[in-house]
PDB file of C-alpha atoms in Angstrom:
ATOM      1  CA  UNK A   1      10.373  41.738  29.463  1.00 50.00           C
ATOM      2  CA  UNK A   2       6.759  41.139  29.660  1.00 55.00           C
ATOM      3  CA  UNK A   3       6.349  41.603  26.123  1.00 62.00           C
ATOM      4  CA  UNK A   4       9.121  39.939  24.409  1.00 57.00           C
ATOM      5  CA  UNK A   5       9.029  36.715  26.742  1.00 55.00           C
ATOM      6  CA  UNK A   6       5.350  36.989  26.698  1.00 54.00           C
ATOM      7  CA  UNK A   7       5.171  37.095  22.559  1.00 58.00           C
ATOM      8  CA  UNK A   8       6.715  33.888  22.182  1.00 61.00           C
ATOM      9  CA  UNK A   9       5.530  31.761  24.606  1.00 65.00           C
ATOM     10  CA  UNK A  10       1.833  32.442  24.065  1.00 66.00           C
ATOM     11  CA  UNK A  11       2.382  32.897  20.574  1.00 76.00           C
ATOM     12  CA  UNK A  12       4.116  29.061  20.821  1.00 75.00           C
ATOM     13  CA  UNK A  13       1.036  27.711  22.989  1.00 76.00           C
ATOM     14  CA  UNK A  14      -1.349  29.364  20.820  1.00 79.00           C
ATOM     15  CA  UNK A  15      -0.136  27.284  17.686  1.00 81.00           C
ATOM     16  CA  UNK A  16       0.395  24.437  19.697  1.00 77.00           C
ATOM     17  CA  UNK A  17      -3.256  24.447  21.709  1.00 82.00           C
ATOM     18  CA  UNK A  18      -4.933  24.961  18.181  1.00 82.00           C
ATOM     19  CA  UNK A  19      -3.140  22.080  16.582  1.00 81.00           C
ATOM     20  CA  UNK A  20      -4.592  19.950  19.550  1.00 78.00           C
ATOM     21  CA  UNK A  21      -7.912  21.266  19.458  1.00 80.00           C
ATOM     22  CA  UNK A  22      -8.103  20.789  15.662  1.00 76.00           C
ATOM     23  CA  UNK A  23      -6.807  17.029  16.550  1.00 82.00           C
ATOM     24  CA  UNK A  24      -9.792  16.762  19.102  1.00 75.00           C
ATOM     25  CA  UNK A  25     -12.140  18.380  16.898  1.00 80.00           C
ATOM     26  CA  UNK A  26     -11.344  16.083  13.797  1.00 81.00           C
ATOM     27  CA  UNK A  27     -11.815  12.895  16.685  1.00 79.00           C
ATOM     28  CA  UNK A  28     -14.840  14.275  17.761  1.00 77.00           C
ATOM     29  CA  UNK A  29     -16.575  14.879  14.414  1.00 74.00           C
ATOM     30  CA  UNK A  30     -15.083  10.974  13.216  1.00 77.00           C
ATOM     31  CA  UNK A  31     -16.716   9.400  16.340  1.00 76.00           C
ATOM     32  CA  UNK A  32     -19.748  11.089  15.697  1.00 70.00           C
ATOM     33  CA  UNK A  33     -20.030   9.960  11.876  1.00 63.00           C
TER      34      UNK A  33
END
């Protein structure tokens, strides 16, 4: 169960943490220009 519940979730929060970083990133650099 490990492996199918734990595919999707991650693979979910993976895509989802990235998109936010990349937000944060793109503020950070902005801010800093």
């Amino acid at each position: 169960p490990d492996k199918n519940g734990g595919t999707t979730k991650p693979s979910f929060a993976n895509v989802f943490s990235q998109r936010h970083m990349h937000e944060i990133s793109e503020q950070k650099l902005d801010v800093a220009s």
